[in-house]
PDB file of C-alpha atoms in Angstrom:
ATOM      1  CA  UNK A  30      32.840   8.963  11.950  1.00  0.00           C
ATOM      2  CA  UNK A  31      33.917  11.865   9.639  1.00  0.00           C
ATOM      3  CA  UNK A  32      30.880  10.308   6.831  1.00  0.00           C
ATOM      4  CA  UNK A  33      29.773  13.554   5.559  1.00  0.00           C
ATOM      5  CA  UNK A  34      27.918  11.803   2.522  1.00  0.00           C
ATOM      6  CA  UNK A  35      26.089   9.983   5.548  1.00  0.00           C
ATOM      7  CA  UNK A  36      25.487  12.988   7.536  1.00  0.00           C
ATOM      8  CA  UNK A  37      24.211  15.411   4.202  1.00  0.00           C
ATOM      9  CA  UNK A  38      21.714  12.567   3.882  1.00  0.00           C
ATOM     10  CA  UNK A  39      20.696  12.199   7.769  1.00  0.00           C
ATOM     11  CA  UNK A  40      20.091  15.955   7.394  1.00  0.00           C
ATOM     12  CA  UNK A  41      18.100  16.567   4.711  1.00  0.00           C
ATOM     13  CA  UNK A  42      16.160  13.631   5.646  1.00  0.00           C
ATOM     14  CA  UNK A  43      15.031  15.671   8.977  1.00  0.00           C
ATOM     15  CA  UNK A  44      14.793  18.370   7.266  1.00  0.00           C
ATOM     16  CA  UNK A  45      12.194  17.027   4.922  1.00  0.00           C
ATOM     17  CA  UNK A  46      10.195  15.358   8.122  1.00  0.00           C
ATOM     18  CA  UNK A  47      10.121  18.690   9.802  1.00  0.00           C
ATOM     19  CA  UNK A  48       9.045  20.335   7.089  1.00  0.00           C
ATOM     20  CA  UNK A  49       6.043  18.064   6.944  1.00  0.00           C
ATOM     21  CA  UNK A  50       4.898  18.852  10.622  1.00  0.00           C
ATOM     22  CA  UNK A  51       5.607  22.316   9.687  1.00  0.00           C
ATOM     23  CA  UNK A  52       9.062  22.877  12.125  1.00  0.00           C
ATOM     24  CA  UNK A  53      10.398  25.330   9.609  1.00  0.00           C
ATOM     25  CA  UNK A  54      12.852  26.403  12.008  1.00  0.00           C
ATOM     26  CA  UNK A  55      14.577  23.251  12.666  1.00  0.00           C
ATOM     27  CA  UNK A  56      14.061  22.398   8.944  1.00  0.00           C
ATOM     28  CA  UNK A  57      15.627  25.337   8.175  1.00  0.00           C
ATOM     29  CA  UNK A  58      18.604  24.602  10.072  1.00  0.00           C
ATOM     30  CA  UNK A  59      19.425  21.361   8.658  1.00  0.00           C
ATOM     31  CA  UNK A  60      18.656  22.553   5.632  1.00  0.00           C
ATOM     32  CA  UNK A  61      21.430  25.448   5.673  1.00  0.00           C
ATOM     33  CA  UNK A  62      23.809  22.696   7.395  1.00  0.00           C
ATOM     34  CA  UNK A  63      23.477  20.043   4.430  1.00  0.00           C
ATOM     35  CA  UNK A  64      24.336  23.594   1.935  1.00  0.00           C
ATOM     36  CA  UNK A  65      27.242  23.990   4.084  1.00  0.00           C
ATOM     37  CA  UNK A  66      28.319  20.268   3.718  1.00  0.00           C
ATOM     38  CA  UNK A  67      27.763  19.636   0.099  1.00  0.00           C
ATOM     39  CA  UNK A  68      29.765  23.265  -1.013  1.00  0.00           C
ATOM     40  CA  UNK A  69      32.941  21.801   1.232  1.00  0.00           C
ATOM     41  CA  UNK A  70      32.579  18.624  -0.445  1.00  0.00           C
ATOM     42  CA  UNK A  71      32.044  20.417  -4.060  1.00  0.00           C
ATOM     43  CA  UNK A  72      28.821  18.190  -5.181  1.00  0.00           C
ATOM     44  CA  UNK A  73      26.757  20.352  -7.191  1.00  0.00           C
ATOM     45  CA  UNK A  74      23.811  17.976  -6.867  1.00  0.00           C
ATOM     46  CA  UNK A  75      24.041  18.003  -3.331  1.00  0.00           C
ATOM     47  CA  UNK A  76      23.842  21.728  -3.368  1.00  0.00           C
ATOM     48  CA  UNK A  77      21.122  21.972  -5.932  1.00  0.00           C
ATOM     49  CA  UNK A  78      18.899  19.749  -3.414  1.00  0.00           C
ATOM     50  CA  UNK A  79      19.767  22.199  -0.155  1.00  0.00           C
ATOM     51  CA  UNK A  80      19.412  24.970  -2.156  1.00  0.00           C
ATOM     52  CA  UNK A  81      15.377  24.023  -3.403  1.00  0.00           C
ATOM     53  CA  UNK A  82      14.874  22.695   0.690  1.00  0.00           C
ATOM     54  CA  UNK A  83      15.815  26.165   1.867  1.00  0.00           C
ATOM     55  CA  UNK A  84      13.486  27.520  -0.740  1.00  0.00           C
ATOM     56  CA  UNK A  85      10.577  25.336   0.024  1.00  0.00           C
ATOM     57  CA  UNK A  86      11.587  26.275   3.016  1.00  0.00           C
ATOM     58  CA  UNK A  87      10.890  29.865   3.026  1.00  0.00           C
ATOM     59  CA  UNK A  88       7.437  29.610   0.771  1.00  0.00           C
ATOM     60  CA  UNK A  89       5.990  27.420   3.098  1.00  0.00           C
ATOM     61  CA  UNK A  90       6.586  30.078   5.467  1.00  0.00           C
ATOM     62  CA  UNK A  91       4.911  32.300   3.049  1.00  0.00           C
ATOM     63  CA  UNK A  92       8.288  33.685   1.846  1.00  0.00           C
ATOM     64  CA  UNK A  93       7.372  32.863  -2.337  1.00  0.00           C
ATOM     65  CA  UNK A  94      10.141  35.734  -3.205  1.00  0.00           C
ATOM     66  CA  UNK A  95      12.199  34.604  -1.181  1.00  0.00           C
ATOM     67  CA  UNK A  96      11.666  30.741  -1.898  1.00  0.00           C
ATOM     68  CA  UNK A  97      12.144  31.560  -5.654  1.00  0.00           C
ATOM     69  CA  UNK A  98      15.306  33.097  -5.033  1.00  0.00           C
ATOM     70  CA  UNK A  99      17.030  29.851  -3.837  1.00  0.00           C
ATOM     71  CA  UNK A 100      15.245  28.375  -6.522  1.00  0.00           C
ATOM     72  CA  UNK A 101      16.737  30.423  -8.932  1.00  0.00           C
ATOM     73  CA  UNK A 102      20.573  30.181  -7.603  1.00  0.00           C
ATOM     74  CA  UNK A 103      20.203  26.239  -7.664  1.00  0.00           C
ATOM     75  CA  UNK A 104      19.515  27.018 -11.116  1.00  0.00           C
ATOM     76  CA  UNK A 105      22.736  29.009 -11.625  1.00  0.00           C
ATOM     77  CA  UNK A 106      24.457  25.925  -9.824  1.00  0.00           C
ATOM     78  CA  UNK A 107      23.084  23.458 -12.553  1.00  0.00           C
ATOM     79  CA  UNK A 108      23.941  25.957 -15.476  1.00  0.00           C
ATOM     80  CA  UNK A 109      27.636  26.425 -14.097  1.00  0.00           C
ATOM     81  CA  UNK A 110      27.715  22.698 -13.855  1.00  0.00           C
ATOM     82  CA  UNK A 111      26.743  22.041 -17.405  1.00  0.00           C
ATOM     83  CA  UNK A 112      25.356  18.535 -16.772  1.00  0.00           C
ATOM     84  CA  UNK A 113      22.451  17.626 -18.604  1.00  0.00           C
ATOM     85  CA  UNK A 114      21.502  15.051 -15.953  1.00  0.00           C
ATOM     86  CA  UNK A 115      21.441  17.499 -13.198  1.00  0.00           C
ATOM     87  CA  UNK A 116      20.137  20.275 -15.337  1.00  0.00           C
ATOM     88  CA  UNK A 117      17.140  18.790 -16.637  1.00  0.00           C
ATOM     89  CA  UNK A 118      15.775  17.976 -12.891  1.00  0.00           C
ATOM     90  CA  UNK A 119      16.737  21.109 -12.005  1.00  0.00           C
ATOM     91  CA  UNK A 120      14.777  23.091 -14.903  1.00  0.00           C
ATOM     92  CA  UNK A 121      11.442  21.349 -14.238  1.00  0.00           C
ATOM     93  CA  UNK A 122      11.789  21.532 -10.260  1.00  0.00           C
ATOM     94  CA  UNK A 123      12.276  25.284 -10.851  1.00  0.00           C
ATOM     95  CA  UNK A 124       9.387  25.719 -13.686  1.00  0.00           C
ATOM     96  CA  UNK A 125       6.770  23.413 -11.170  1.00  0.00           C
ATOM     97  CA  UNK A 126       7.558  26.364  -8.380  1.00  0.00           C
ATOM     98  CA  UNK A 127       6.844  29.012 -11.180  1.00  0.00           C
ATOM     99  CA  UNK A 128       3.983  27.465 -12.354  1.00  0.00           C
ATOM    100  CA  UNK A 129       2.539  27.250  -8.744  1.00  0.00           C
ATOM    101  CA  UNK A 130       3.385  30.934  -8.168  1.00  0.00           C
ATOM    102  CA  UNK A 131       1.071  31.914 -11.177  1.00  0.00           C
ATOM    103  CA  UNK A 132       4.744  32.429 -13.354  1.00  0.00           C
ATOM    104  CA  UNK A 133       3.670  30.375 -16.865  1.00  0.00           C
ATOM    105  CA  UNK A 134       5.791  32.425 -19.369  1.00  0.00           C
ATOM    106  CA  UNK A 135       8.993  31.789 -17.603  1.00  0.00           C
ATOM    107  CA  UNK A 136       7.484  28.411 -16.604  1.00  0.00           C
ATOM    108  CA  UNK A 137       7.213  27.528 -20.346  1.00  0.00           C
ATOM    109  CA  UNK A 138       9.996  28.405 -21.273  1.00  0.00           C
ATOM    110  CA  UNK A 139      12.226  26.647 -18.979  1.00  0.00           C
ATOM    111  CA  UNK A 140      10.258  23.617 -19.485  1.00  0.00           C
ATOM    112  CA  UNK A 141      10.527  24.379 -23.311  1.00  0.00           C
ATOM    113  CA  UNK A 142      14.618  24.407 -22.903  1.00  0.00           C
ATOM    114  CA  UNK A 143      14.149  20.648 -21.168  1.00  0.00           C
ATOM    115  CA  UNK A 144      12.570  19.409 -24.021  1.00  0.00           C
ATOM    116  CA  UNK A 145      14.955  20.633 -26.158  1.00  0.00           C
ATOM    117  CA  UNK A 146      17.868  19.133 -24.062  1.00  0.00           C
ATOM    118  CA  UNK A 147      15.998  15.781 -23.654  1.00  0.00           C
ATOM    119  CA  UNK A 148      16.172  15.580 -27.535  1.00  0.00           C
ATOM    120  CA  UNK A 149      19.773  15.219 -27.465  1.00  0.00           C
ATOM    121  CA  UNK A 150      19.846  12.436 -25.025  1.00  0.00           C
ATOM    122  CA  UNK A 151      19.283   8.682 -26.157  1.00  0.00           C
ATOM    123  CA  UNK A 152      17.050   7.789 -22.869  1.00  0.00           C
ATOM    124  CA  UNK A 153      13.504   8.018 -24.235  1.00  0.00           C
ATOM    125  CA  UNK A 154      12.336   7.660 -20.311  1.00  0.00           C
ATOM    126  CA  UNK A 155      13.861  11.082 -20.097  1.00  0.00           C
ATOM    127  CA  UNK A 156      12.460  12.355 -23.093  1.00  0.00           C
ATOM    128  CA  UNK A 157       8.892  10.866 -21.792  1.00  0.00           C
ATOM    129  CA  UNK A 158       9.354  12.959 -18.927  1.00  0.00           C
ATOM    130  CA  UNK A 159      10.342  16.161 -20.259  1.00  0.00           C
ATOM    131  CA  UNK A 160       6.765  16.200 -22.667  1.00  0.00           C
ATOM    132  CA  UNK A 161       4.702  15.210 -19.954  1.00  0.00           C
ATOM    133  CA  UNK A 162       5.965  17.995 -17.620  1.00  0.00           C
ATOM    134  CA  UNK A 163       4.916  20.663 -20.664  1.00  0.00           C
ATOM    135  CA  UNK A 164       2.045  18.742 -21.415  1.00  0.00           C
ATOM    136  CA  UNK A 165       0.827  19.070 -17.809  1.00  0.00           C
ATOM    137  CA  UNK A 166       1.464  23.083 -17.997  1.00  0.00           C
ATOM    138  CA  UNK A 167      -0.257  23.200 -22.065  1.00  0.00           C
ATOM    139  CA  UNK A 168      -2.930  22.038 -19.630  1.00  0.00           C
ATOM    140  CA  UNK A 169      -3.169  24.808 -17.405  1.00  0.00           C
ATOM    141  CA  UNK A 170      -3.023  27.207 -20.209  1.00  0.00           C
ATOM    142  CA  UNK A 171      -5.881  25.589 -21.878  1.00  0.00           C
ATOM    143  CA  UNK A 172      -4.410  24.352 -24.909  1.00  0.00           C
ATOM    144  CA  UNK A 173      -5.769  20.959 -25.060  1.00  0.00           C
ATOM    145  CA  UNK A 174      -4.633  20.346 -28.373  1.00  0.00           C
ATOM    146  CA  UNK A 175      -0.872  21.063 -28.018  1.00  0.00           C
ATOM    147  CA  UNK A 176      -1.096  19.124 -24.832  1.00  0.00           C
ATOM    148  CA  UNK A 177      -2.465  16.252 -25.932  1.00  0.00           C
ATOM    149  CA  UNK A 178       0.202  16.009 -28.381  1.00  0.00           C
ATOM    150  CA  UNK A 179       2.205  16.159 -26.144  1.00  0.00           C
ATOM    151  CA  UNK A 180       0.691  13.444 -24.206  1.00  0.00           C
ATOM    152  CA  UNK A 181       0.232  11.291 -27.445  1.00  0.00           C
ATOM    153  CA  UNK A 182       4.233  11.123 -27.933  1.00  0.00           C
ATOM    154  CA  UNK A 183       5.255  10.136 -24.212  1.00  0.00           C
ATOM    155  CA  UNK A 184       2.547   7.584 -24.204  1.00  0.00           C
ATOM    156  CA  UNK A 185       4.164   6.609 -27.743  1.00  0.00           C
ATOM    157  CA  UNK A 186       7.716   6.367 -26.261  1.00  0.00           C
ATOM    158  CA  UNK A 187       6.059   4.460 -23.184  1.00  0.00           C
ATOM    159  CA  UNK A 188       5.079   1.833 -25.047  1.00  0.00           C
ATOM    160  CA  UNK A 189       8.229   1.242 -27.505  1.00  0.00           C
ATOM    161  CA  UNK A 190       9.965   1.250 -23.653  1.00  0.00           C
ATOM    162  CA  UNK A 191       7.232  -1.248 -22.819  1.00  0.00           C
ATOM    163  CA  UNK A 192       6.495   0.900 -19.359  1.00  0.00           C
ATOM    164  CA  UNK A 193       3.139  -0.353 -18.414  1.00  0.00           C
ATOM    165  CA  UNK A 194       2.479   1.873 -15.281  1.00  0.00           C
ATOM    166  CA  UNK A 195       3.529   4.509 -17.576  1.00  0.00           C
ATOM    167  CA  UNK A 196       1.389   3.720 -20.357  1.00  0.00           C
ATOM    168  CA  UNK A 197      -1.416   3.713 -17.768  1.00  0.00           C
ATOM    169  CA  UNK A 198      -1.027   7.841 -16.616  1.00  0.00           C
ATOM    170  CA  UNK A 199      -0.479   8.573 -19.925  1.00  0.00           C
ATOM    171  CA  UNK A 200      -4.138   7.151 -20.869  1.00  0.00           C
ATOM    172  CA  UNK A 201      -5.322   8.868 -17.637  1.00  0.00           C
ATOM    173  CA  UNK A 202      -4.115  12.088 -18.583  1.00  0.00           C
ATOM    174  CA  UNK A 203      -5.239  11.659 -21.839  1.00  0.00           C
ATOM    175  CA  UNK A 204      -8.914  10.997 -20.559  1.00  0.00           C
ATOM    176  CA  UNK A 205      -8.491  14.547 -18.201  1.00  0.00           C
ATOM    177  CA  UNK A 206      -7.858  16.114 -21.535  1.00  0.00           C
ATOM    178  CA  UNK A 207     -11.131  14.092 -22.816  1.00  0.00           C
ATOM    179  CA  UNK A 208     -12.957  15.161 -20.115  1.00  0.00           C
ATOM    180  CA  UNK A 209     -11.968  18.872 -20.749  1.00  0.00           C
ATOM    181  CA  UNK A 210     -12.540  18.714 -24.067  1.00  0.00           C
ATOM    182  CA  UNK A 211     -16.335  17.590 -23.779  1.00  0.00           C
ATOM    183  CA  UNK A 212     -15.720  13.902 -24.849  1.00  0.00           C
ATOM    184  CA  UNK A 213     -16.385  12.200 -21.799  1.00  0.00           C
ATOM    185  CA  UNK A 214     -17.421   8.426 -23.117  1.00  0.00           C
ATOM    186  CA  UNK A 215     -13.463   8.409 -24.202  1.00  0.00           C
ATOM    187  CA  UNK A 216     -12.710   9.346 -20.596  1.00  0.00           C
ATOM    188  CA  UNK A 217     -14.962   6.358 -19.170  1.00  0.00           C
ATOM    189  CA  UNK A 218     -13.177   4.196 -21.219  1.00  0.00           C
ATOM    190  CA  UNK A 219      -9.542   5.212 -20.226  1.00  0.00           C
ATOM    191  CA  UNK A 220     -10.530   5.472 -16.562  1.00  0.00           C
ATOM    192  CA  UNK A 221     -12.410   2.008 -16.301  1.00  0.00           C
ATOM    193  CA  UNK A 222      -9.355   0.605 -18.005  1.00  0.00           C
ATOM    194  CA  UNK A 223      -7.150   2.294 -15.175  1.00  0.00           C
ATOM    195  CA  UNK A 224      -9.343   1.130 -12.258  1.00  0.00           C
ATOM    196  CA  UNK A 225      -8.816  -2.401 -13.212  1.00  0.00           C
ATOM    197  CA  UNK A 226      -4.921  -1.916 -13.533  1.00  0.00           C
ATOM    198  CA  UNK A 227      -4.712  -0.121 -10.201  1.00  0.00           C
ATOM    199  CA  UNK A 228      -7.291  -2.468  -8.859  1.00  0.00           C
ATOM    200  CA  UNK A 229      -4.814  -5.359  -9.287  1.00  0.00           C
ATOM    201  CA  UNK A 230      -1.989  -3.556  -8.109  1.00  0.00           C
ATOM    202  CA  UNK A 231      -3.315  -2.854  -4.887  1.00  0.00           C
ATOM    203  CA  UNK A 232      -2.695   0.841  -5.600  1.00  0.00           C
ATOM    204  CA  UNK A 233      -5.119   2.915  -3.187  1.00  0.00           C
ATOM    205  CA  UNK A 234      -3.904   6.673  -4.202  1.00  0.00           C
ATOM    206  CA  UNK A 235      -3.746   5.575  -7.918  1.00  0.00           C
ATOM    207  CA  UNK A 236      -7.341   3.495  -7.786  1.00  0.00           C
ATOM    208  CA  UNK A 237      -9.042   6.555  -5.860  1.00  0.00           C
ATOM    209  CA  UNK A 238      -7.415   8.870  -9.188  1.00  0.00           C
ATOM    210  CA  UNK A 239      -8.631   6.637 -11.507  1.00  0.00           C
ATOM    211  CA  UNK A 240     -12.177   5.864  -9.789  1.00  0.00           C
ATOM    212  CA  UNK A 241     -12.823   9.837  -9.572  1.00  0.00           C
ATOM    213  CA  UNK A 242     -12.105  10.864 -12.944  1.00  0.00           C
ATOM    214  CA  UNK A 243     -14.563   7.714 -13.988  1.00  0.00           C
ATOM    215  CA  UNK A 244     -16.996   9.507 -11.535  1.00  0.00           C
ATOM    216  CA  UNK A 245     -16.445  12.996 -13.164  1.00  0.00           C
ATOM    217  CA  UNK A 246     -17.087  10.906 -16.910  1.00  0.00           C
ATOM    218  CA  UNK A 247     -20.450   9.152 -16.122  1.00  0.00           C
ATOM    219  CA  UNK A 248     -21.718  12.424 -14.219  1.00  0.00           C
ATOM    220  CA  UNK A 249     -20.868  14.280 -17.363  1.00  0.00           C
ATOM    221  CA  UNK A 250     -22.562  11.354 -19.498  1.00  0.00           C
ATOM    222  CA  UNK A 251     -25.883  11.497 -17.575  1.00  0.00           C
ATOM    223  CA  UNK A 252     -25.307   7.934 -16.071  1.00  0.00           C
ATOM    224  CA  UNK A 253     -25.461   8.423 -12.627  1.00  0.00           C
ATOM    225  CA  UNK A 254     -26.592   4.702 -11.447  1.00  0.00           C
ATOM    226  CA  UNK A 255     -23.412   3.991 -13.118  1.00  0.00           C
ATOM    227  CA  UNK A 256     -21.187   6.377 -10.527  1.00  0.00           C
ATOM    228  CA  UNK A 257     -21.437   3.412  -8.261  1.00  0.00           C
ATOM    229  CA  UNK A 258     -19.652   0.847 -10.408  1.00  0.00           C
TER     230      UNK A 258
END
């Protein structure tokens, strides 16, 4: 039908699924065919997303230098492109593959940059975004403090945006930090209040979160009859 917006989508779709069962070949292929389709038709956000599947791609294969590479070029892409909307996507996606191949400076930094480029936009949601992403790397760094700051303004913005599920993992990750931090009744607190909000939500993935990091408080607390509420 000559739809290649269709098609782009139909292959990086099977891409992702074989990718998931671990058919890098074939995954690569469609990968490399949805590139080829979204440079003909100029979309720099359809590039940007080939681009990072070739490079997941390629470190699932246990190619990280090689993965970071295409990483890096769709990063070139969203510079050349000079849209904050695509850029800001772009910098985290490439800082999370950093951070996960033991990079933090240049993690921090890019992540650092978002921040600074959410500032200038009016959507707090994006701004939320951009200081939970550091926050979650502040983490890994071990500076609690900074990262609960962090956390402290998202949940802030969360709440003026009236964003309950967001408010929620902001409490959460506020209670991780609790927990880290040796203050684990806080933690209890934050994660009972979660259990009940994922409870009614008929959340599984989020409850089972919630109901471990109340585990990991009471075992810290000494109440172990309690591990079972």
């Amino acid at each position: 039908m000559g739809n290649e917006g269709a098609l782009w989508a139909d292959l990086i779709n099977l891409a992702s699924h074989d990718l998931g069962q671990e058919n890098f070949k074939d995954a690569m292929e469609s990968y490399q065919q949805g590139l080829a389709i979204s440079r003909k038709r100029e979309s720099k956000f359809y590039e940007v997303f080939a681009l990072q599947g070739i490079g997941d791609t390629l470190m699932r294969q246990g190619d990280p230098r090689g993965g970071r590479q295409f990483y890096e070029k769709s990063l070139e892409v969203c510079r050349a492109d000079k849209d904050p909307e695509l850029l800001s996507p772009c910098l985290m996606n490439v800082a999370y593959m950093l951070e996960g191949q033991g990079d933090l400076p240049r993690a921090e930094s890019l992540l650092q940059e978002n921040l600074e480029l959410s500032g200038k936009t009016e959507r707090k949601a994006v701004m939320a975004y951009a200081l939970v992403a550091f926050a979650g790397l502040l983490v890994k760094k071990a500076q609690f403090t900074e990262a609960r700051a962090k956390h402290e303004q998202a949940l802030s913005i969360h709440k003026q945006l009236g964003e309950a599920d967001s408010i929620v993992w902001d409490r959460l990750a506020l209670a991780i930090l609790s927990l880290e931090e040796g203050r684990p009744a806080e933690a209890e607190a934050a994660a009972r209040d979660a259990t009940e909000v994922f409870r009614k939500q008929k959340s599984a993935g989020s409850l089972a979160d919630a109901q471990t990091l109340l585990a990991r408080a009471l075992l810290m607390e000494g109440k172990l009859q309690g591990s079972h509420d």
